[in-house]
Coordinates of C-alpha atoms in Angstrom, one line a residue:
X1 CA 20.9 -39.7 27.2
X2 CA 23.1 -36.7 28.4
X3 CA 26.4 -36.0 28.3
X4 CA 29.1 -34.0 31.0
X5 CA 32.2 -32.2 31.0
X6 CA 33.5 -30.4 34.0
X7 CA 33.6 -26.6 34.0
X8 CA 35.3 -25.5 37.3
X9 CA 34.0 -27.1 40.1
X10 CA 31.1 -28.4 38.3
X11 CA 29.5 -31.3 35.9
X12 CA 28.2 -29.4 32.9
X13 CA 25.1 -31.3 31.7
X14 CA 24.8 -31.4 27.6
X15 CA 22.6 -32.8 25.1
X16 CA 24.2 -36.3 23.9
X17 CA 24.0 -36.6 19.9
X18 CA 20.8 -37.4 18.9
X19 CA 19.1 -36.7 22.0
X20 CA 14.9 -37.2 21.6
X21 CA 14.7 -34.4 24.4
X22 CA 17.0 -31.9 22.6
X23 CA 14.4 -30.0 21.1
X24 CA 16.8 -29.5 18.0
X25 CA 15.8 -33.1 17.2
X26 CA 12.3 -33.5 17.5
X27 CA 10.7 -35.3 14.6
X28 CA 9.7 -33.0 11.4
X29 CA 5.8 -33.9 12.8
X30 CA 6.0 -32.5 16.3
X31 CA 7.9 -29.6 15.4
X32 CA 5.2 -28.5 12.8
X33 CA 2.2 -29.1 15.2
X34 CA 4.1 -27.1 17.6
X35 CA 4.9 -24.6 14.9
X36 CA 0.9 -24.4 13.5
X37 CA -0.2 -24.2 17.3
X38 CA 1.2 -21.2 17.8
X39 CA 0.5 -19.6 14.7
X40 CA -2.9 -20.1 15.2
X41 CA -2.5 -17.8 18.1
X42 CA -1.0 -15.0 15.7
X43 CA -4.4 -15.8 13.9
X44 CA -6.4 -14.8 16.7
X45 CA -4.9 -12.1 18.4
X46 CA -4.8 -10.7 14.7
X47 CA -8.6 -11.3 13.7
X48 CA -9.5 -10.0 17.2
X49 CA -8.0 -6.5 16.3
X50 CA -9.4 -6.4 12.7
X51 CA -13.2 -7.7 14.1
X52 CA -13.1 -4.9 16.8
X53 CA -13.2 -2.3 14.3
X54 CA -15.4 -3.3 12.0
X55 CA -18.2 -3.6 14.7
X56 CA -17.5 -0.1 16.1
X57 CA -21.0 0.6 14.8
X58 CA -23.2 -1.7 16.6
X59 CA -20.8 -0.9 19.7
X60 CA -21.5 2.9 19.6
X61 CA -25.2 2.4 19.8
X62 CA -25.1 -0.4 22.5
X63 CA -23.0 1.6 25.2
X64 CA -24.0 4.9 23.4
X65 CA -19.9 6.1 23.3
X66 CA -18.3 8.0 21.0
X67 CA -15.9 6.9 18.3
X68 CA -12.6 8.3 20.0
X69 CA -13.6 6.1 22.9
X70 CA -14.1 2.5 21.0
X71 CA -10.8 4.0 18.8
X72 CA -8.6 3.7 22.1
X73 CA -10.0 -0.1 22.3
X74 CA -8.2 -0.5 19.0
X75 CA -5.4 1.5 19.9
X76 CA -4.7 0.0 23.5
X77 CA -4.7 -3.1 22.0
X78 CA -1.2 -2.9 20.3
X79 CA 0.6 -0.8 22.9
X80 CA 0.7 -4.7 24.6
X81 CA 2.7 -5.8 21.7
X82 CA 5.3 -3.2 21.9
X83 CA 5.9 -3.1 25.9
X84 CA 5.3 -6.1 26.7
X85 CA 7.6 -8.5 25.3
X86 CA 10.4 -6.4 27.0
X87 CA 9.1 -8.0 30.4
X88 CA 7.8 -11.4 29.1
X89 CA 10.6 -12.4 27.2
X90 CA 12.8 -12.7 30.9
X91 CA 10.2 -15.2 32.0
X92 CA 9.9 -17.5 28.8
X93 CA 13.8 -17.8 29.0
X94 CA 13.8 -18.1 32.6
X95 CA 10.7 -20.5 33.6
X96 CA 10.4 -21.7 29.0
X97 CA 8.2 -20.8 26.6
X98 CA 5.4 -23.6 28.1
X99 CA 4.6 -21.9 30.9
X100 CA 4.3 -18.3 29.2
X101 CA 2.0 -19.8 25.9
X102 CA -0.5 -21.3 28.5
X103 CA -0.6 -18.1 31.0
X104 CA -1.5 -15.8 28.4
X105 CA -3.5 -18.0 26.0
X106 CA -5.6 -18.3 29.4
X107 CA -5.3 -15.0 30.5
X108 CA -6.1 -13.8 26.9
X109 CA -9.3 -16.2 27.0
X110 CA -11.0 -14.4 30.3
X111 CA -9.7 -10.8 29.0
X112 CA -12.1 -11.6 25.9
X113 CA -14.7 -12.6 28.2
X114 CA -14.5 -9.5 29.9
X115 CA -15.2 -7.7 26.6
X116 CA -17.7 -9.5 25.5
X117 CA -19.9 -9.0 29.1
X118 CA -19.0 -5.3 29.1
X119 CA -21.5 -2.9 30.7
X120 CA -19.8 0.6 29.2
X121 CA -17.1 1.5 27.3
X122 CA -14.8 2.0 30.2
X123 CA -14.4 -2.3 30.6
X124 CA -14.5 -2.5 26.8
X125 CA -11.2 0.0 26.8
X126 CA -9.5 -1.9 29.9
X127 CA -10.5 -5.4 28.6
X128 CA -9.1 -4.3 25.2
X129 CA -5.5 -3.4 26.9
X130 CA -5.6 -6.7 29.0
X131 CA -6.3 -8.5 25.9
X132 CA -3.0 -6.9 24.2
X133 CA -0.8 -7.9 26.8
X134 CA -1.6 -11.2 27.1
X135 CA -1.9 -11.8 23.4
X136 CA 1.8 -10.0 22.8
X137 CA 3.3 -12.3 26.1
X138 CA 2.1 -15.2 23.8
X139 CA 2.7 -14.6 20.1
X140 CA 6.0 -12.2 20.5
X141 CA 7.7 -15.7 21.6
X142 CA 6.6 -17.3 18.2
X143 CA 9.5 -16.3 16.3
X144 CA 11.8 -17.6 19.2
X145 CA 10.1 -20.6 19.1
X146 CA 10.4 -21.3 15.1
X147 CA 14.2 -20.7 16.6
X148 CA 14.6 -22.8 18.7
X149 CA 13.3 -25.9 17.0
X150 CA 14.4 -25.5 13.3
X151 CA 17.7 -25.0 12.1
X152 CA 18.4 -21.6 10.4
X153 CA 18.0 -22.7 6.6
X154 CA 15.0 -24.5 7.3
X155 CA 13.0 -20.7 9.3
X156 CA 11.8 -19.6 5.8
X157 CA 8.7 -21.3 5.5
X158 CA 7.9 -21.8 9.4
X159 CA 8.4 -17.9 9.5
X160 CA 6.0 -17.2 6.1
X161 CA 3.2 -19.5 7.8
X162 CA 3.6 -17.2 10.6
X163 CA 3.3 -14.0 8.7
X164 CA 0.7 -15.5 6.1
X165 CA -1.6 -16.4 9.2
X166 CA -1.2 -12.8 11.0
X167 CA -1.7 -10.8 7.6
X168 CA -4.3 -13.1 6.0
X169 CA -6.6 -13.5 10.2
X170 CA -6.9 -9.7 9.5
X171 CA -9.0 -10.0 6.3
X172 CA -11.0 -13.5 8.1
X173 CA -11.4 -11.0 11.6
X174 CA -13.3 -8.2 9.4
X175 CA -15.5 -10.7 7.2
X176 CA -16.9 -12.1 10.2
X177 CA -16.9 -9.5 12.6
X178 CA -18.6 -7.2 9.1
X179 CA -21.0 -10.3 9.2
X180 CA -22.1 -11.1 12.4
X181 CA -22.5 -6.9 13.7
X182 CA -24.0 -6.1 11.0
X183 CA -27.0 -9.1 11.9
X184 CA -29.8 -7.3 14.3
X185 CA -30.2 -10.2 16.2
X186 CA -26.4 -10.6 17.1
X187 CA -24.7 -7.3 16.7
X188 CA -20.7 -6.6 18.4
X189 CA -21.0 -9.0 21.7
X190 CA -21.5 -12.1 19.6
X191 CA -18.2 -11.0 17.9
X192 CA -16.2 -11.2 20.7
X193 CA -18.1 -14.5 22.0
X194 CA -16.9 -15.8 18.5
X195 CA -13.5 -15.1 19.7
X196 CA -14.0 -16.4 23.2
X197 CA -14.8 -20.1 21.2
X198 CA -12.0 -19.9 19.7
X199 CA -9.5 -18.8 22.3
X200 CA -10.7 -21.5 24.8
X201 CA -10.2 -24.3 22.1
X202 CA -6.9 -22.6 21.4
X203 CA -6.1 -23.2 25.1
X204 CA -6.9 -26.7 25.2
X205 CA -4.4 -26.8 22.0
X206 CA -1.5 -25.5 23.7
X207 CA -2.3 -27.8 27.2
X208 CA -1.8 -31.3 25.0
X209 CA 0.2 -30.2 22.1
X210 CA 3.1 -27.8 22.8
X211 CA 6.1 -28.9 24.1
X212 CA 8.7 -27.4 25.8
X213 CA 11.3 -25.7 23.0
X214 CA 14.1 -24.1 25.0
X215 CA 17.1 -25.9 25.6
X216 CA 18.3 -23.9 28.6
X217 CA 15.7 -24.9 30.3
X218 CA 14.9 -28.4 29.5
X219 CA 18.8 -29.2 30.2
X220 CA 18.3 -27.6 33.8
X221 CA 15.5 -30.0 34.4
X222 CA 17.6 -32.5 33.3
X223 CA 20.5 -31.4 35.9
X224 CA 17.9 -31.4 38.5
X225 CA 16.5 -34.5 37.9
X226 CA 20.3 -35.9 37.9
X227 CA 21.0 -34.1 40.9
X228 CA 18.0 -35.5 42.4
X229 CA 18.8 -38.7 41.3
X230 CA 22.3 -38.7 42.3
X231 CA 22.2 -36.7 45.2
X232 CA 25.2 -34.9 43.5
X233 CA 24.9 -31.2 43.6
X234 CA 27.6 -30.5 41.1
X235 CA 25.6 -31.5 37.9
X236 CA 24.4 -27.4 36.8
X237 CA 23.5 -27.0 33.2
X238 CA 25.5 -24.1 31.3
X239 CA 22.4 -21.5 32.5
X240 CA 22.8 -22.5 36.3
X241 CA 26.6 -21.6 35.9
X242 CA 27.0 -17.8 36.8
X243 CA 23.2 -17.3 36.0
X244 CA 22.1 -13.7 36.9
X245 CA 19.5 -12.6 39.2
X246 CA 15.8 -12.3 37.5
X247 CA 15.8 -8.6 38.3
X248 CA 19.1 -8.4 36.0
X249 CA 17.7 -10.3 33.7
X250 CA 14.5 -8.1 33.5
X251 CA 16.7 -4.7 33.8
X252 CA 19.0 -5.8 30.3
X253 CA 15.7 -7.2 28.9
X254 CA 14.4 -3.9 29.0
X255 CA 17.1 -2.0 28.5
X256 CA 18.9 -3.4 25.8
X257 CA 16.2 -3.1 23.1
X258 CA 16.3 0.7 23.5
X259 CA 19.7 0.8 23.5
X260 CA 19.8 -1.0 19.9
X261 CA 16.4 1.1 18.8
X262 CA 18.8 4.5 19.3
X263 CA 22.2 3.5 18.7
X264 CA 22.1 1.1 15.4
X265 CA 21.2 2.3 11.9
X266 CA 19.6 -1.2 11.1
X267 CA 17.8 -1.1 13.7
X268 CA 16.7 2.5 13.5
X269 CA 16.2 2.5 9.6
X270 CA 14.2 -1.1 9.3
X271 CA 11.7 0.2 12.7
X272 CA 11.5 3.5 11.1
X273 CA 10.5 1.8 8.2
X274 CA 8.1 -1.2 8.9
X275 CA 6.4 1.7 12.1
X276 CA 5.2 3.5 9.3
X277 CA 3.5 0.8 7.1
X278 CA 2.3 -0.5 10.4
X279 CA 0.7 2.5 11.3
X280 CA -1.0 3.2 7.9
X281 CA -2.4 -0.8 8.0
X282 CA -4.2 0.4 11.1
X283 CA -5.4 4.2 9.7
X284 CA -6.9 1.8 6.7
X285 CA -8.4 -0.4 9.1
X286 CA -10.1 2.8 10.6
X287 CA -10.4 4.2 6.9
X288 CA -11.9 1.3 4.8
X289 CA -15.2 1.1 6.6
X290 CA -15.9 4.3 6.5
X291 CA -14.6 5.0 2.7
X292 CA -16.5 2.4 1.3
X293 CA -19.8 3.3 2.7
X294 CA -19.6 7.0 1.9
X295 CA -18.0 6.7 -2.0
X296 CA -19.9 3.5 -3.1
X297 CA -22.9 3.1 -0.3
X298 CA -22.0 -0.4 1.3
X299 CA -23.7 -1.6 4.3
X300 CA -21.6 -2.9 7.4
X301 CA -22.0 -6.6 6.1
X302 CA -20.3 -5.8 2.9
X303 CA -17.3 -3.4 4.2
X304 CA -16.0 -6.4 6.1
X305 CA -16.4 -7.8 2.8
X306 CA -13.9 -5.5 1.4
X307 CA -11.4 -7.5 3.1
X308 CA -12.2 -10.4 1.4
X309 CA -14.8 -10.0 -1.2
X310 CA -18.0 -8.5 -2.0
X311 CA -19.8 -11.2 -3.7
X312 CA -17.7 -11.2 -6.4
X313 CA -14.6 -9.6 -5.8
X314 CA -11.6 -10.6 -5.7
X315 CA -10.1 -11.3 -2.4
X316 CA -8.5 -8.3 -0.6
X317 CA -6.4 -9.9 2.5
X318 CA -6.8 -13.7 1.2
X319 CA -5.2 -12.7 -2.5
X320 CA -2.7 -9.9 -0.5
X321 CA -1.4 -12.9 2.4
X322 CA -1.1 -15.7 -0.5
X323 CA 0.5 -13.4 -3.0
X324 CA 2.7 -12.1 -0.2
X325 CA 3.3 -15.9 0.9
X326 CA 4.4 -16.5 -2.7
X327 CA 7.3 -14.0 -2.8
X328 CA 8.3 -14.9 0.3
X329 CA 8.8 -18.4 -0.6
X330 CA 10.5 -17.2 -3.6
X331 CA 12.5 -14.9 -1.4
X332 CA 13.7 -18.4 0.4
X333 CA 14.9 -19.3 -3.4
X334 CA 16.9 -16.3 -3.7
X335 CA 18.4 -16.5 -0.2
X336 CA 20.1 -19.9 -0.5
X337 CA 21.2 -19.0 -4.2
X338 CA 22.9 -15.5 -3.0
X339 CA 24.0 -16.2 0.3
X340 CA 27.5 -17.1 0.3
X341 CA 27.9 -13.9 -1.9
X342 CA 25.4 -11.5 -0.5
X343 CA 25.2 -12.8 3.0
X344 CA 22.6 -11.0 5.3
X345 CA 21.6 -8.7 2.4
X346 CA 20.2 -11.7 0.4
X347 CA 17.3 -11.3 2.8
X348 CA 16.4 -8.3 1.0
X349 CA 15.6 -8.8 -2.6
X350 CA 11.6 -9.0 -2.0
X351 CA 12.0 -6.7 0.2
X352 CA 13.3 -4.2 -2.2
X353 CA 10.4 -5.0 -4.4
X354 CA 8.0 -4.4 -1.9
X355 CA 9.2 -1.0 -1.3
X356 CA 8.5 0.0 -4.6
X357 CA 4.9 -1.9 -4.8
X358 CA 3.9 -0.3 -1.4
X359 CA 3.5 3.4 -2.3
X360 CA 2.3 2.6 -5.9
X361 CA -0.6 0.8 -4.5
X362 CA -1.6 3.5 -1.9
X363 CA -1.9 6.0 -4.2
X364 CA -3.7 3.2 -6.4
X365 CA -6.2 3.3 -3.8
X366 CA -6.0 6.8 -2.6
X367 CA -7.0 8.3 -6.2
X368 CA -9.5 5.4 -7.5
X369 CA -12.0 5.4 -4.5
X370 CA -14.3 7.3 -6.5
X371 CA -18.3 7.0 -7.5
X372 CA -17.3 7.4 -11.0
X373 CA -14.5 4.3 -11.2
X374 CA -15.4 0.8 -10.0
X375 CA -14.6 -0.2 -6.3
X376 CA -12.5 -3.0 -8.0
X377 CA -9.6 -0.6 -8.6
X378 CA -9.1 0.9 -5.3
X379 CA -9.7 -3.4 -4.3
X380 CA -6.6 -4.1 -6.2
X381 CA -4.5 -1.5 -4.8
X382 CA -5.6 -2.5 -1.3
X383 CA -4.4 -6.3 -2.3
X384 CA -1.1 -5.0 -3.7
X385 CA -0.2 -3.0 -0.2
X386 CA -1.1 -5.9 1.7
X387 CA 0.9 -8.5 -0.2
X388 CA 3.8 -5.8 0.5
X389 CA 2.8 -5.4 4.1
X390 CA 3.2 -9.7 4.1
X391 CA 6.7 -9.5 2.7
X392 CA 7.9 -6.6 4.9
X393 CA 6.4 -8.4 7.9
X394 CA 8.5 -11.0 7.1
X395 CA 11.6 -10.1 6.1
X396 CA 11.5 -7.5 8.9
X397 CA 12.3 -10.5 11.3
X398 CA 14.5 -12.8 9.5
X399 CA 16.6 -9.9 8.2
X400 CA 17.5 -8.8 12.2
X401 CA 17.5 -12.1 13.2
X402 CA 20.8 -12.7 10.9
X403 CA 22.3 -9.3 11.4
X404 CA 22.2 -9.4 15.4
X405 CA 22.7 -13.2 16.1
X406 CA 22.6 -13.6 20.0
X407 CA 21.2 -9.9 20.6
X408 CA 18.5 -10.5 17.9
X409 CA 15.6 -11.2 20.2
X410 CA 16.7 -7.5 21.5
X411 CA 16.6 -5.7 18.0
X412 CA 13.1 -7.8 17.3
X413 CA 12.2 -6.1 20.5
X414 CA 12.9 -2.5 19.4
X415 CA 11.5 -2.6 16.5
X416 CA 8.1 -3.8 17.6
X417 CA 8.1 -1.3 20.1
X418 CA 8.4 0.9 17.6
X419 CA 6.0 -0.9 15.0
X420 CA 3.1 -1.1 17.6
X421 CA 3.2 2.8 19.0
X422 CA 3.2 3.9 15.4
X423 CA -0.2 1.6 15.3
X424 CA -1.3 2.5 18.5
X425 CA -1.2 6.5 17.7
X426 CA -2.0 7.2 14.0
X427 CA -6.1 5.6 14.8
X428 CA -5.9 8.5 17.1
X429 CA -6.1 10.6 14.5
X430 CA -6.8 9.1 11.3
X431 CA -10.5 10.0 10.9
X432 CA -9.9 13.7 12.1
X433 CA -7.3 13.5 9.7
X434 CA -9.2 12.1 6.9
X435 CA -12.1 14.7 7.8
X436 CA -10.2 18.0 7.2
X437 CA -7.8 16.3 4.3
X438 CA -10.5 13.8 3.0
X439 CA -9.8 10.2 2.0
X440 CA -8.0 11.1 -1.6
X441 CA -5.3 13.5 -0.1
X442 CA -4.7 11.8 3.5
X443 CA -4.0 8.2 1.8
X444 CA -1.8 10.5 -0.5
X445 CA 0.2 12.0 2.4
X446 CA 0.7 8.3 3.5
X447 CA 1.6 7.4 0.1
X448 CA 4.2 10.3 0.3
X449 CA 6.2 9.4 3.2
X450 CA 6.0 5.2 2.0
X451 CA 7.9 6.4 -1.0
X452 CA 10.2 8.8 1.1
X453 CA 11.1 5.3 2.8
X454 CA 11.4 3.6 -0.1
X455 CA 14.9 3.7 -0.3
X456 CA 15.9 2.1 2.7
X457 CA 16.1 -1.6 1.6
X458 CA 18.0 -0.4 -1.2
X459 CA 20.3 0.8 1.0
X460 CA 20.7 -1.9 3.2
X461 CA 20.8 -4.3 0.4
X462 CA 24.0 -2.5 -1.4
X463 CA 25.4 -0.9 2.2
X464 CA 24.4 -3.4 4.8
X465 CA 28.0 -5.1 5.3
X466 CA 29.8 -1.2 5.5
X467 CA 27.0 0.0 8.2
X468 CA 27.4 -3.2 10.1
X469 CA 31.1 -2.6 10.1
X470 CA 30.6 0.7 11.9
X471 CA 28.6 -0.8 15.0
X472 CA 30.0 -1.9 18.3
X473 CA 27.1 -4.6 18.4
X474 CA 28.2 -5.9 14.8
X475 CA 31.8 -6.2 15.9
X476 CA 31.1 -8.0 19.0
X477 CA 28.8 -10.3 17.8
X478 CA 31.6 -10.9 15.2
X479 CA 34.1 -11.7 17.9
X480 CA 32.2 -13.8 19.7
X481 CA 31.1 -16.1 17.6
X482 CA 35.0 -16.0 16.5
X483 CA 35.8 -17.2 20.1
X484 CA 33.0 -19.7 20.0
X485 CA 34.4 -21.2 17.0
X486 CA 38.1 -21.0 18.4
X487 CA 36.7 -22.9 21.6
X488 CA 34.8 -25.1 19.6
X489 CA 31.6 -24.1 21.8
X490 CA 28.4 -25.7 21.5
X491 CA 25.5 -23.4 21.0
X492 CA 22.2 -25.1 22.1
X493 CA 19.7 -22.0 21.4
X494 CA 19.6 -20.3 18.3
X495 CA 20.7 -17.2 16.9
X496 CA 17.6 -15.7 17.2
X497 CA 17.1 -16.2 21.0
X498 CA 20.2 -15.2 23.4
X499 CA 22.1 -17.6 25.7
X500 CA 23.3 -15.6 28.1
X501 CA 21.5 -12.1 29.1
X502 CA 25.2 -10.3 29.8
X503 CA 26.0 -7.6 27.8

């Protein structure tokens, strides 16, 4: 079920056509239970962030802290997802993405545990961090693993299910957390014991139903097993050949998503960007509670109902996630109509949409959060910024992904660096911020410099091809899939995930 051919001294082991183990060709069944497993996992570490903060509350009077101190929970939660995956990433292409799913899904599981038995504030804040990391070793892999098991036309609706369930968890996360700490009798521990249940069964999930998805290193099990079974040590798989140490893997891990974050436009423009909106989602998560109970007197209960609905509103990050999920899908439309003419830029069409709904909608909801005008109002421009938020989520990673081929896993890297310190520092400030500015005029600053970035998918969209043309990285990537071509190479991972950790 394997076939050879002889590079140097050794037998290089390949996939045969067809292969059942190739993960390329697993059946349309498996590779969407794998898919939906680890979405599920981008649903909870999502609904765990949104949850935290709407039961800071019931937390403040329990350990008797202060609201900067449960505010660095929140905030120590993200830096995980930005430092993290610089590390992690080595590992899952070293030992697979198996091994890496089930360590942090685990670890993740007793770092919620911790939280939920915390005595003070000071294991609420160091569970909080623990639970970051482990959550970002997990779900930064996801889109690596939508890589490596569907073929690039076919990522568009893998990769909107995995937006859809991040964007729309936040909404579920503040309904029930809104629900369960605002109830007397169960108050901010029972919200994390929630999350406990669902973590554990989540665990169980990834034990019995993900499979291993990267080729490099299913084909080196392979070659061992033949070596093993042949007691021929030149059978190697095309990873064992020349493969560099785990400390130089590590060292151009980290290194290289730095280098991309300061050196390339795209990189620097789209981070620049998507940091911003990430870090006003997280100043409304800090805003929203309080807003709504000072301009139009809701209780606890029915702010996290702002997220979804308040009896009878409509539903804030259900309608934002499906209306998002909606363009995106029709994004999909537009990218296999436009490609051969457009290329990479036909990734940006929604997105160039989006940049024009986002601001709109934030001063929507920055100048109707009044007593006198109906909370509906300022509930519809919510909606609208988080549809956007859903689309630029999205497009965010597909759009790198294209443009940086076997480095794209590093430029995915960079930018959530960046997107997650932008979230982890503007709740450091936010309700000072909103104190000395009030609500009306600091949602307007924010609204301000969305609109100042407006622009930048325009640009990309009619001057992607000539910026790319001015980049080392663009030019290499160009040559070397020349060469591949030329050799007739096969590729076994996807562009999204690299092969070979060489500059």
């Amino acid at each position: 079920m394997f076939a050879t051919s002889r590079e140097a001294d050794f037998e290089q082991v390949k996939f045969d056509e067809g292969d059942p183990r190739d993960p390329n060709n697993f059946s349309y069944a498996r590779k969407w239970a794998i898919t939906l497993t680890c979405c599920i996992f981008a649903g909870i570490t999502s609904a765990a962030s949104s949850s935290y903060s709407i039961s800071y509350e019931s937390m403040m009077q329990d350990l008797d802290c202060t609201n900067l101190q449960v505010t660095l929970g929140l905030s120590l939660y993200v830096i995980g997802y930005g430092v993290i995956p610089l590390i992690s990433s080595s590992f899952s292409e070293e030992c697979g993405r198996r091994p890496v799913y089930i360590a942090s899904s685990v670890f993740f599981l007793l770092a919620e545990v911790m939280n939920a038995l915390a005595p003070n504030i000071k294991t609420v804040i160091v569970s909080r961090a623990l639970q970051g990391v482990f959550a970002s070793a997990g779900v930064s892999m996801l889109a690596g693993t939508i890589a490596d098991i569907w073929q690039p036309h076919e990522r568009g609706v893998p990769m909107a299910m995995f937006s859809f369930t991040a964007v729309f968890s936040i909404g579920l996360g503040s309904v029930f957390g809104g629900l369960i700490a605002s109830n007397p009798h169960l108050g901010w521990r029972w919200v994390q014991w929630i999350h406990v249940m669902f973590a554990g069964i989540f665990s169980l999930c990834v034990i019995f139903v993900l499979s291993e998805t990267r080729s490099s290193v299913v084909l080196t099990r392979i070659a061992k097993d033949v070596r093993k079974t042949t007691g021929d040590a030149r059978y190697r798989s095309s990873s064992e050949i020349d493969k560099p140490s785990m400390l130089s893997m590590i060292k151009v891990t980290c290194t290289r998503p730095l280098y991309l974050l300061l050196t390339e436009p795209i990189v620097q423009s789209f981070s620049l960007w998507v940091g911003l909106t990430w870090g006003v989602l997280f100043c409304l998560l800090e805003s929203v509670t309080t807003e709504f109970q000072s301009v139009y007197n809701f209780n606890v209960s029915e702010t996290g109902l702002v997220f979804l609905t308040q009896r009878k509103a409509l539903l804030l990050h259900t309608v934002g996630a499906i209306l998002g999920l909606m363009a995106n899908m029709y994004q999909e439309t537009l990218y296999r109509k436009h490609f051969a003419t457009k290329g990479q830029e036909a990734r940006l069409y929604i997105a160039c949409a989006a940049a024009i709904v986002m601001p709109v909608s934030m001063f929507i909801f920055a100048w109707t959060a009044s007593p006198h005008i109906h909370w509906i109002f300022p509930l519809i421009g919510l909606t609208a910024f988080m549809s956007s938020v859903f689309v630029v989520y999205q497009v965010s990673f597909l759009y790198l992904a294209d443009c940086y081929g076997t480095y794209a896993s590093s430029a995915l890297a960079g930018l959530s660096l960046a997107r997650n310190m932008m979230a982890l520092i503007f709740p450091l400030f936010s309700q000072q911020m909103f104190a000395g500015m009030t609500y009306k005029w600091g949602l307007t600053l924010w609204a301000s410099l969305s609109a100042v970035m407006g622009p930048i998918p325009w640009i990309l969209f009619f001057f992607g091809p000539k910026i790319r043309s001015h980049s080392k990285v663009s030019r290499k990537i160009l040559e070397t899939e020349l060469q591949q071509l030329d050799g007739d190479q096969t590729v076994v991972s996807s562009p999204i995930e690299e092969k070979s950790m060489k500059v």
